[in-house]
Coordinates of C-alpha atoms in Angstrom, one line a residue:
M1 CA 84.4 94.8 199.5
T2 CA 81.8 92.2 198.2
S3 CA 81.8 91.2 194.6
A4 CA 78.3 92.8 194.4
M5 CA 79.7 96.0 195.9
R6 CA 82.5 95.9 193.2
S7 CA 80.1 95.3 190.5
A8 CA 77.9 97.9 191.7
L9 CA 81.0 100.7 191.9
L10 CA 82.1 99.7 188.5
A11 CA 79.0 99.9 186.8
G12 CA 78.0 103.3 188.4
L13 CA 81.6 104.6 187.1
L14 CA 81.4 103.3 183.6
W15 CA 77.6 103.4 182.8
A16 CA 75.5 103.9 185.7
A17 CA 72.2 104.4 184.1
P18 CA 69.2 102.4 183.2
A19 CA 70.6 99.5 181.1
A20 CA 69.4 96.4 179.3
A21 CA 71.3 93.0 179.2
Q22 CA 73.8 94.5 176.6
D23 CA 73.1 98.1 176.8
P24 CA 72.4 98.9 173.1
V25 CA 77.5 104.5 172.7
R26 CA 79.3 105.3 169.3
V27 CA 80.8 107.9 167.6
L28 CA 81.7 107.7 164.1
D29 CA 85.1 108.4 162.5
F30 CA 86.8 107.4 159.3
G31 CA 90.2 107.2 161.1
P32 CA 93.3 108.3 159.9
L33 CA 94.3 107.1 156.5
P34 CA 97.8 105.8 157.2
D35 CA 98.4 105.1 161.0
T36 CA 101.4 107.8 160.8
V37 CA 99.7 110.6 162.8
L38 CA 102.3 111.5 165.8
A39 CA 101.0 112.8 169.1
P40 CA 103.0 114.2 171.8
E41 CA 104.2 111.1 174.1
G42 CA 105.6 113.3 177.0
I43 CA 108.3 115.8 177.7
P44 CA 111.6 115.2 176.0
D45 CA 114.5 114.6 178.4
S46 CA 116.5 117.6 177.0
V47 CA 113.7 119.9 177.9
L48 CA 113.2 118.2 181.2
A49 CA 116.8 118.3 182.2
R50 CA 116.9 122.0 181.3
A51 CA 114.0 122.8 183.3
V52 CA 115.0 121.2 186.4
A53 CA 118.7 122.7 186.1
T54 CA 117.4 126.1 185.7
F55 CA 114.7 125.6 188.7
N56 CA 117.9 124.3 191.1
A57 CA 120.5 127.1 189.9
P58 CA 121.3 129.1 193.3
T59 CA 120.4 132.4 191.8
T60 CA 116.6 131.3 191.1
V61 CA 114.1 132.7 193.2
R62 CA 111.9 129.4 193.9
I63 CA 108.2 129.1 194.9
Y64 CA 106.6 126.1 196.0
G65 CA 102.7 126.3 195.8
D66 CA 100.4 128.9 194.7
A67 CA 101.4 132.7 194.6
V68 CA 100.6 136.3 193.4
L69 CA 103.5 138.3 192.5
R70 CA 103.0 142.0 191.8
A71 CA 106.5 143.2 192.5
D72 CA 109.2 143.1 189.9
I73 CA 111.8 140.2 189.9
G74 CA 115.3 141.0 188.6
G75 CA 116.2 137.2 187.7
T76 CA 114.9 133.9 187.2
L77 CA 111.8 132.4 188.8
G78 CA 111.0 128.8 189.4
V79 CA 107.7 127.6 190.5
H80 CA 106.8 124.0 191.7
R81 CA 103.4 122.6 192.0
G82 CA 101.5 125.9 192.0
T83 CA 99.5 128.5 190.1
V84 CA 101.4 131.7 189.8
R85 CA 100.0 135.2 188.9
I86 CA 102.3 137.6 187.6
G87 CA 101.5 141.3 187.5
G88 CA 104.9 142.8 187.6
T89 CA 108.2 142.5 185.6
V90 CA 110.4 139.3 185.6
R91 CA 113.8 140.2 183.9
G92 CA 114.9 136.6 183.5
D93 CA 113.5 133.1 182.6
V94 CA 110.2 131.6 184.2
V95 CA 110.2 128.0 184.9
I96 CA 107.0 126.3 186.0
L97 CA 106.8 122.6 186.8
N98 CA 103.4 121.0 187.5
G99 CA 101.3 124.2 187.6
D100 CA 100.0 127.1 185.6
L101 CA 101.6 130.3 184.8
L102 CA 99.1 133.5 184.6
L103 CA 100.5 136.7 183.1
E104 CA 98.2 139.8 183.9
A105 CA 97.5 142.7 181.7
A106 CA 100.5 144.7 183.6
G107 CA 102.8 141.6 183.6
R108 CA 105.8 141.1 181.3
I109 CA 108.4 138.5 181.1
L110 CA 111.9 139.4 179.5
G111 CA 113.3 135.8 179.3
R112 CA 112.4 132.3 178.3
V113 CA 109.1 130.8 179.6
T114 CA 108.7 127.0 180.4
V115 CA 105.6 125.5 181.6
L116 CA 105.8 121.8 182.0
G117 CA 102.7 119.9 183.4
G118 CA 100.4 123.1 183.3
R119 CA 99.4 126.0 181.1
F120 CA 100.7 129.3 180.1
L121 CA 97.8 132.0 179.9
L122 CA 98.2 135.8 178.9
D123 CA 95.6 138.2 179.7
P124 CA 95.0 140.9 177.1
G125 CA 97.9 143.5 177.0
A126 CA 100.4 141.0 178.8
R127 CA 103.7 140.9 177.1
H128 CA 106.2 138.1 177.0
D129 CA 109.3 138.8 174.6
G130 CA 111.2 135.6 174.8
P131 CA 111.0 131.7 173.8
L132 CA 108.3 129.8 175.0
T133 CA 108.1 126.1 175.9
T134 CA 104.8 124.3 177.2
F135 CA 103.8 120.7 177.8
R136 CA 100.5 119.6 179.6
S137 CA 102.0 116.2 180.3
R138 CA 103.0 116.2 183.9
A139 CA 106.6 116.7 184.7
P140 CA 108.2 113.7 186.4
V141 CA 110.0 115.3 189.0
D142 CA 110.4 114.7 192.9
Q143 CA 111.3 117.2 195.6
L144 CA 114.4 116.7 197.9
G145 CA 114.5 117.9 201.6
S146 CA 116.7 120.7 200.4
G147 CA 114.0 122.2 197.8
E148 CA 115.9 121.1 195.0
L149 CA 114.2 118.9 192.3
V150 CA 115.3 115.7 190.7
V151 CA 113.9 113.7 187.7
S152 CA 111.7 110.8 188.6
A153 CA 112.7 107.3 187.7
P154 CA 110.5 106.1 184.8
R155 CA 107.9 103.3 185.4
R156 CA 108.8 100.2 183.6
T157 CA 106.4 99.1 180.9
L158 CA 106.4 96.3 178.2
A159 CA 107.1 99.1 175.5
G160 CA 109.8 100.4 177.6
I161 CA 111.5 97.0 178.2
A162 CA 111.2 96.5 174.5
S163 CA 112.8 99.8 173.5
A164 CA 115.7 98.9 175.8
L165 CA 116.6 96.0 173.5
T166 CA 117.3 98.1 170.6
V167 CA 120.3 96.5 168.2
Q168 CA 122.4 98.9 166.1
L169 CA 123.3 96.8 163.0
G170 CA 125.4 99.4 160.9
E171 CA 123.1 102.4 160.2
V172 CA 119.8 100.4 160.8
E173 CA 118.2 100.6 164.0
V174 CA 116.2 97.5 165.1
R175 CA 114.1 97.1 168.1
P176 CA 111.2 94.7 169.1
R177 CA 107.8 95.8 169.1
V178 CA 105.2 94.6 172.2
F179 CA 101.9 96.3 172.6
A180 CA 98.2 95.4 173.0
D181 CA 95.0 96.5 171.1
A182 CA 91.7 97.1 172.6
Y183 CA 90.2 94.0 174.7
N184 CA 87.0 93.0 172.8
R185 CA 84.5 90.0 172.5
V186 CA 86.2 88.8 169.3
E187 CA 89.7 88.3 170.1
G188 CA 89.8 88.9 173.7
L189 CA 93.3 90.6 174.2
P190 CA 94.8 91.0 170.9
L191 CA 98.6 90.9 171.8
R192 CA 100.9 92.3 169.1
L193 CA 104.7 90.9 169.1
G194 CA 106.9 92.1 166.2
V195 CA 110.0 94.0 165.2
G196 CA 110.7 97.4 163.6
A197 CA 113.7 98.6 161.8
A198 CA 114.7 102.3 161.0
W199 CA 117.4 103.2 158.2
P200 CA 118.4 106.7 157.5
A201 CA 119.0 106.2 154.0
S202 CA 120.3 109.9 153.7
P203 CA 120.2 113.2 155.6
R204 CA 116.6 113.7 154.5
V205 CA 115.1 110.5 153.6
H206 CA 114.1 107.7 156.3
V207 CA 112.8 104.4 155.7
V208 CA 110.9 102.7 158.6
A209 CA 109.7 98.8 158.4
E210 CA 107.5 97.2 160.8
A211 CA 106.4 93.4 161.0
D212 CA 103.9 92.0 163.8
V213 CA 102.2 89.0 164.8
T214 CA 98.9 89.2 166.6
L215 CA 98.3 86.7 169.4
R216 CA 94.5 86.2 170.2
T217 CA 93.9 85.3 173.8
A218 CA 90.1 84.1 173.4
R219 CA 89.5 81.0 171.2
D220 CA 87.0 80.8 168.1
P221 CA 85.2 77.7 168.1
A222 CA 83.3 78.6 165.0
G223 CA 86.3 79.2 163.0
T224 CA 85.4 82.6 161.8
R225 CA 88.9 83.6 162.2
G226 CA 92.3 82.4 163.2
P227 CA 94.3 82.2 166.5
T228 CA 96.7 84.9 165.1
G229 CA 96.9 87.8 162.8
W230 CA 99.5 89.8 161.0
A231 CA 100.6 93.0 159.7
T232 CA 103.4 94.5 158.0
R233 CA 104.3 97.9 157.1
L234 CA 107.2 99.9 155.1
A235 CA 107.3 103.7 155.1
I236 CA 109.8 106.0 153.3
T237 CA 109.7 109.5 154.4
R238 CA 111.4 112.6 152.8
G239 CA 112.0 115.3 155.4
G240 CA 112.4 119.1 155.2
D241 CA 110.0 121.6 155.2
T242 CA 107.1 119.9 153.4
P243 CA 107.8 116.1 154.5
F244 CA 106.3 113.5 152.3
T245 CA 105.5 109.9 152.9
L246 CA 105.0 107.0 150.9
G247 CA 104.3 103.5 152.0
F248 CA 103.0 100.0 151.5
E249 CA 100.8 97.8 153.8
A250 CA 99.4 94.5 154.1
S251 CA 97.6 93.0 157.0
D252 CA 95.2 90.1 158.0
A253 CA 93.4 91.7 161.4
I254 CA 90.2 92.5 163.1
G255 CA 89.0 95.9 162.7
P256 CA 86.2 97.9 164.0
T257 CA 83.2 98.9 161.9
A258 CA 82.6 102.8 160.8
E259 CA 81.4 103.7 164.4
R260 CA 84.3 103.4 167.2
P261 CA 82.9 104.5 170.3
F262 CA 85.4 105.3 173.2
S263 CA 89.1 105.2 173.0
S264 CA 90.7 101.8 172.9
N265 CA 91.6 102.2 176.6
E266 CA 88.0 102.8 177.5
L267 CA 86.7 100.0 175.5
S268 CA 89.4 97.5 177.3
V269 CA 88.1 98.7 180.6
S270 CA 84.4 98.5 179.9
A271 CA 84.9 94.8 178.1
L272 CA 87.4 93.3 180.5
F273 CA 85.5 94.5 183.5
L274 CA 81.8 95.1 182.8
K275 CA 81.3 92.7 179.6
R276 CA 80.1 95.8 177.5
D277 CA 82.0 96.0 174.0
W278 CA 80.6 99.0 172.6
R279 CA 82.1 98.2 169.1
D280 CA 81.5 95.7 166.3
W281 CA 84.2 93.9 164.4
Y282 CA 84.9 92.3 161.3
G283 CA 87.9 90.3 159.6
M284 CA 89.8 91.9 156.9
R285 CA 92.8 91.2 154.7
R286 CA 94.1 94.2 153.1
I287 CA 97.0 95.1 150.7
G288 CA 97.7 98.7 149.7
V289 CA 99.4 101.8 149.5
F290 CA 99.5 105.1 151.2
G291 CA 100.8 108.6 151.1
E292 CA 100.8 111.5 153.5
W293 CA 102.0 115.2 152.6
Q294 CA 102.4 118.1 155.1
P295 CA 102.8 121.3 153.2
R296 CA 102.5 123.1 156.1
P297 CA 103.1 122.6 159.9
T298 CA 99.4 122.7 160.6
L299 CA 98.2 120.9 157.5
T300 CA 98.4 117.3 156.5
V301 CA 96.8 115.6 153.5
R302 CA 96.5 111.8 153.1
A303 CA 95.6 109.2 150.4
R304 CA 95.2 105.6 150.6
V305 CA 94.2 102.7 148.1
A306 CA 93.8 99.1 149.2
G307 CA 92.3 96.0 148.1
Q308 CA 90.4 94.4 150.8
R309 CA 88.7 91.0 151.7
E310 CA 86.1 91.6 154.5
R311 CA 84.3 89.0 156.2
S312 CA 81.9 88.4 159.4
V313 CA 83.2 87.2 162.4
T314 CA 81.6 86.0 165.8
A315 CA 81.6 87.0 169.4
V316 CA 83.4 84.2 171.4
D317 CA 83.5 83.5 175.0
A318 CA 86.1 86.1 176.0
F319 CA 86.8 86.5 179.7
S320 CA 85.3 89.2 181.6
L321 CA 85.8 89.9 185.2
L322 CA 82.1 90.6 186.1
R323 CA 78.8 89.4 184.7
A324 CA 80.4 85.9 183.9
D325 CA 76.8 84.3 183.5
E326 CA 75.8 86.9 181.0
D327 CA 76.2 86.2 177.1
W328 CA 78.2 89.0 175.0
R329 CA 76.1 91.0 172.7
P330 CA 76.4 89.2 169.4
N331 CA 78.6 90.6 167.1
P332 CA 76.5 91.6 163.6
L333 CA 76.9 90.0 160.3
I334 CA 78.7 92.0 157.5
D335 CA 78.4 92.2 153.9
D336 CA 81.2 89.9 153.2
G337 CA 83.1 90.2 149.9
T338 CA 86.2 91.7 148.3
Y339 CA 86.4 95.5 147.9
R340 CA 88.4 98.4 146.5
V341 CA 88.8 101.4 148.6
I342 CA 90.1 104.8 148.0
E343 CA 90.3 107.3 150.5
V344 CA 91.6 110.9 150.2
G345 CA 91.4 113.5 153.2
G346 CA 92.9 116.2 154.9
R347 CA 93.7 117.9 158.3
V348 CA 94.3 121.5 159.7
D349 CA 95.1 121.8 163.4
T350 CA 96.3 125.3 164.7
R351 CA 95.3 124.5 168.6
D352 CA 98.3 124.4 171.1
P353 CA 99.4 120.7 171.0
D354 CA 98.9 120.1 174.4
G355 CA 95.9 122.2 176.1
R356 CA 93.9 122.6 173.0
I357 CA 93.1 126.0 174.5
S358 CA 92.7 127.9 171.4
G359 CA 92.9 127.5 167.7
W360 CA 91.1 125.5 164.8
F361 CA 90.9 121.8 164.2
G362 CA 89.4 120.7 160.7
E363 CA 89.1 117.2 159.1
V364 CA 87.5 116.1 155.9
G365 CA 87.7 112.9 154.1
V366 CA 86.1 111.2 150.9
R367 CA 86.0 107.4 150.5
R368 CA 84.9 105.2 147.6
V369 CA 84.4 101.9 148.2
G370 CA 83.7 99.2 145.1
S371 CA 83.4 95.8 144.8
A372 CA 83.1 92.9 141.7
A373 CA 82.3 90.1 144.3
L374 CA 79.8 90.9 147.2
T375 CA 77.5 88.6 149.3
P376 CA 75.1 91.1 151.0
V377 CA 73.2 90.6 154.2
L378 CA 69.4 90.8 153.7
L379 CA 67.8 93.8 155.5
P380 CA 64.6 95.4 155.4
T381 CA 63.8 97.3 152.3
Q382 CA 63.0 100.2 154.7
V383 CA 66.7 100.5 155.3
R384 CA 68.1 99.7 152.1
D385 CA 67.6 98.5 148.5
P386 CA 69.1 95.2 147.8
L387 CA 72.7 95.4 147.1
P388 CA 74.3 94.2 143.8
N389 CA 76.6 91.1 143.7
T390 CA 79.0 92.7 141.3
D391 CA 79.8 96.1 140.1
Y392 CA 79.2 97.5 143.6
A393 CA 80.3 101.1 144.1
S394 CA 79.4 104.0 146.9
W395 CA 80.9 107.2 148.4
E396 CA 81.2 108.5 151.7
L397 CA 82.1 112.1 153.3
H398 CA 83.2 112.6 156.7
F399 CA 84.0 115.9 158.3
D400 CA 84.7 117.4 161.7
V401 CA 85.3 121.1 162.5
R402 CA 86.3 122.0 166.0
R403 CA 87.2 125.5 167.8
A404 CA 88.8 126.0 171.0
M405 CA 88.5 129.5 172.4
R406 CA 90.3 131.1 175.5
L407 CA 87.8 133.4 176.9
H408 CA 89.7 134.1 180.1
P409 CA 93.0 132.8 182.1
R410 CA 90.6 130.0 183.5
Y411 CA 87.7 129.8 181.1
A412 CA 87.7 128.1 177.6
L413 CA 84.9 127.5 174.9
H414 CA 85.1 124.3 173.1
L415 CA 82.8 123.9 169.8
R416 CA 82.3 121.1 167.5
A417 CA 80.5 120.1 164.2
A418 CA 80.8 116.9 162.8
G419 CA 79.1 114.5 160.4
S420 CA 79.5 111.3 158.0
G421 CA 77.7 109.2 155.9
W422 CA 76.5 108.1 152.6
V423 CA 76.8 110.8 149.6
G424 CA 76.2 108.9 146.3
G425 CA 76.3 105.5 144.7
D426 CA 75.0 102.3 145.9
P427 CA 73.7 102.0 149.6
L428 CA 76.0 101.5 152.1
T429 CA 77.2 98.2 153.3
V430 CA 76.6 97.1 157.0
Q431 CA 80.3 97.7 158.0
H432 CA 80.1 101.4 157.0
R433 CA 76.6 102.0 158.3
L434 CA 75.8 104.4 161.3
A435 CA 73.9 105.1 164.7
M436 CA 73.7 107.5 167.2
G437 CA 73.6 107.7 171.1
G438 CA 75.7 106.9 174.0
V439 CA 78.3 108.6 176.2
D440 CA 80.1 110.0 173.0
P441 CA 78.7 111.9 171.3
L442 CA 75.2 112.1 173.1
A443 CA 75.9 111.5 176.8
G444 CA 72.3 111.5 178.1
Y445 CA 71.3 108.8 176.1
G446 CA 71.9 105.0 175.9
F447 CA 73.6 103.0 173.6
R448 CA 72.8 103.4 170.0
E449 CA 69.7 105.4 170.9
I450 CA 69.0 105.8 167.0
T451 CA 69.9 102.5 165.1
C452 CA 67.5 103.1 162.0
D453 CA 66.3 99.5 162.4
P454 CA 62.5 99.6 161.9
R455 CA 61.9 95.7 162.6
R456 CA 59.3 94.9 165.4
R457 CA 61.8 92.3 166.5
P458 CA 65.3 94.1 166.0
D459 CA 68.4 92.2 165.7
P460 CA 69.7 91.4 169.1
A461 CA 73.2 92.5 167.9
G462 CA 71.9 95.8 167.4
P463 CA 73.6 96.5 164.3
A464 CA 73.8 100.3 163.4
L465 CA 71.8 100.8 160.0
C466 CA 71.7 104.5 159.4
D467 CA 73.1 106.3 156.0
R468 CA 74.0 109.6 157.7
Q469 CA 75.1 111.0 161.2
M470 CA 75.5 114.7 162.6
V471 CA 76.1 116.2 165.8
L472 CA 76.7 119.8 167.1
Q473 CA 78.5 120.0 170.6
A474 CA 79.7 122.8 173.0
E475 CA 81.8 122.8 176.2
L476 CA 82.6 125.7 178.5
R477 CA 85.6 124.7 180.8
R478 CA 86.8 126.3 184.1
T479 CA 90.2 125.2 185.1
I480 CA 90.2 124.5 189.0
P481 CA 93.1 123.4 191.3
A482 CA 92.7 120.2 192.7
R483 CA 95.8 119.5 194.7
L484 CA 94.8 116.0 195.6
G485 CA 98.3 114.5 195.2
T486 CA 100.1 112.0 197.5
R487 CA 103.2 109.5 197.2
I488 CA 103.6 106.0 197.5
G489 CA 107.3 105.2 197.8
P490 CA 108.8 106.7 194.6
Y491 CA 105.5 107.3 192.8
G492 CA 103.5 110.4 192.8
L493 CA 99.7 109.8 192.8
G494 CA 96.8 112.5 192.6
I495 CA 95.6 115.1 190.4
E496 CA 97.3 118.7 190.2
Q497 CA 94.3 120.4 188.2
A498 CA 91.1 119.7 186.5
D499 CA 88.5 121.3 184.2
L500 CA 85.0 121.9 185.5
I501 CA 82.8 121.4 182.3
L502 CA 79.5 122.5 181.3
F503 CA 78.5 121.0 178.0
G504 CA 75.5 120.6 175.6
D505 CA 74.9 117.9 172.7
L506 CA 72.7 117.9 169.8
G507 CA 72.8 115.1 167.1
S508 CA 71.1 112.6 165.1
A509 CA 71.2 109.6 162.5
W510 CA 68.9 108.8 159.8
L511 CA 68.1 106.8 156.5
A512 CA 68.6 108.8 153.0
G513 CA 66.0 108.0 150.3
D514 CA 62.7 108.7 149.3
G515 CA 60.9 106.0 151.0
P516 CA 58.8 106.0 154.3
G517 CA 60.8 107.1 157.3
Q518 CA 63.7 108.4 155.1
V519 CA 65.0 111.8 154.4
P520 CA 65.7 112.9 150.9
A521 CA 69.3 112.7 149.8
G522 CA 69.6 116.4 149.3
R523 CA 68.4 117.2 152.8
L524 CA 69.2 117.2 156.4
Q525 CA 66.8 115.6 158.8
S526 CA 64.4 118.2 160.4
L527 CA 66.1 119.3 163.6
D528 CA 62.7 118.7 165.7
E529 CA 63.8 115.0 165.2
W530 CA 67.4 115.2 166.7
R531 CA 68.2 114.4 170.2
A532 CA 69.5 116.9 172.9
D533 CA 71.1 116.7 176.2
I534 CA 73.0 118.8 178.7
G535 CA 75.5 118.1 181.5
V536 CA 78.2 118.5 183.8
G537 CA 81.6 117.0 184.3
I538 CA 85.1 117.0 185.6
D539 CA 88.1 116.3 183.5
A540 CA 91.3 115.8 185.3
G541 CA 92.9 114.8 182.2
L542 CA 93.3 110.9 182.6
I543 CA 89.8 110.6 183.8
G544 CA 86.8 112.5 183.6
I545 CA 83.4 111.9 185.0
Y546 CA 80.4 113.4 183.5
L547 CA 76.4 113.7 184.3
A548 CA 74.1 114.1 181.6
K549 CA 70.4 114.7 181.2
A550 CA 68.4 114.1 178.1
L551 CA 66.2 117.0 177.0
T552 CA 64.3 115.6 174.0
D553 CA 63.3 112.4 176.1
D554 CA 62.2 111.7 179.6
Y555 CA 65.4 109.7 180.7
A556 CA 66.9 109.2 183.9
P557 CA 70.3 111.2 184.3
R558 CA 73.3 109.1 183.2
L559 CA 76.6 109.1 185.0
S560 CA 79.7 107.8 182.9
L561 CA 83.3 107.8 183.1
R562 CA 85.9 108.5 180.5
L563 CA 89.6 108.1 180.1
S564 CA 89.9 110.5 177.3
R565 CA 88.5 114.1 176.3
R566 CA 85.0 114.2 174.8
F567 CA 86.3 116.1 171.8

């Protein structure tokens, strides 16, 4: 394959649409207040071992592939790599490894149900009277010639190698930390090396301390940031029915501005291969305290108070595999200064933790930013009034509400309404301003379709300059079997199942105020000024491909690739 063919293929996958030299995709997110949110990282070893042992038991009825069972089964049922529909009674346990279990209205299961690498779906009227364990993560198992299953050997990773070097010093567990942040045009590859220590101070109190050094692989001739950064964090957690965490943090790091398009993996692939960095960055030295309280399993409340020194940084000549003769999009200037930041927020999540088939998700956050020493960037008066050099203060609000509904064993509807922006005080600083457009959340539009920049000769950095942003999104998902798997040596490759998606997006960003081109602070922008698109996509879990067409503008359809869910 020639270099031109490789370039065309990658461009088609990540951003096959009309594009400028640096396609001017962002989604706004205040981000979690302390970085303590725990997400499922795979199937626990004990759960996997129990499932494999149950499947291999000589009394288990085993099925390999898809099946429809309407007769009663008097014992344990095991299924590997298949979707099984049960319309009778199973008087024992059911174990599904890398497949789906569909229980019909007339179906009944009297024992434990374990579904690893798939979904458990029930029709209205179906009954399951025993314990339930489900994980959407693929079960790492191999099938022997005898039909029995064995646990696959895990792949070696930097993080796994580091974890294997754990040292026990009395009651304190010490382990090295090795991982990388998103590849970007300011740092190159930020490689983080450090050490973490965990101490069970008592049966209910745990103390965790972490310290990292960030090595930046790209050199900055302008000297706007150093070749290294650092971060340290101490968290004390009291467990129990209502766990509470209190912590301290300090860092010297490069962080993204208010909008954060794509996940870190997607950003890294786009920047490293296609020389497209969809975020803007600024330097930040921070010292602060944070807290997190979980009064209920589905409810989390967070708060943070910090002092921050924020400064502009420049794009550097970071390596990119393709388009080496192009320049990176300049990194916009920010309003340099020393800031006091107070953040308070909460999150409710009643969705199932793996499939997000049904349930509610709601998040709201309020942030106050103040400064006694500020050096603002000069912006057009149509965008904002001049900022004060001292006694600056502004208020921001963020909300995100999502609803997942299972309409049928194979159909699910996902809805989302989200918004962010200025709600009071002085105008927003550049690093907290917004834009709209791109793969997320408007898949039918290009990068920052709406930037609120009225200049005839816009800044080539394409800064986000809007005060507020809001989006409405809907997805209809249908689960389809893929069965596109193969094996290379000890590794299994391919897709077991995927979701076919029909989606639509409606959103906009605007300036708040009483001047020309602005929307009064107490109102939303008129809906006839919002952008809309519709599209179709395939979500295979680790990868998704989407084709979208703008409805409110005459643009060509856009094809995009995602390495995470849209929402």
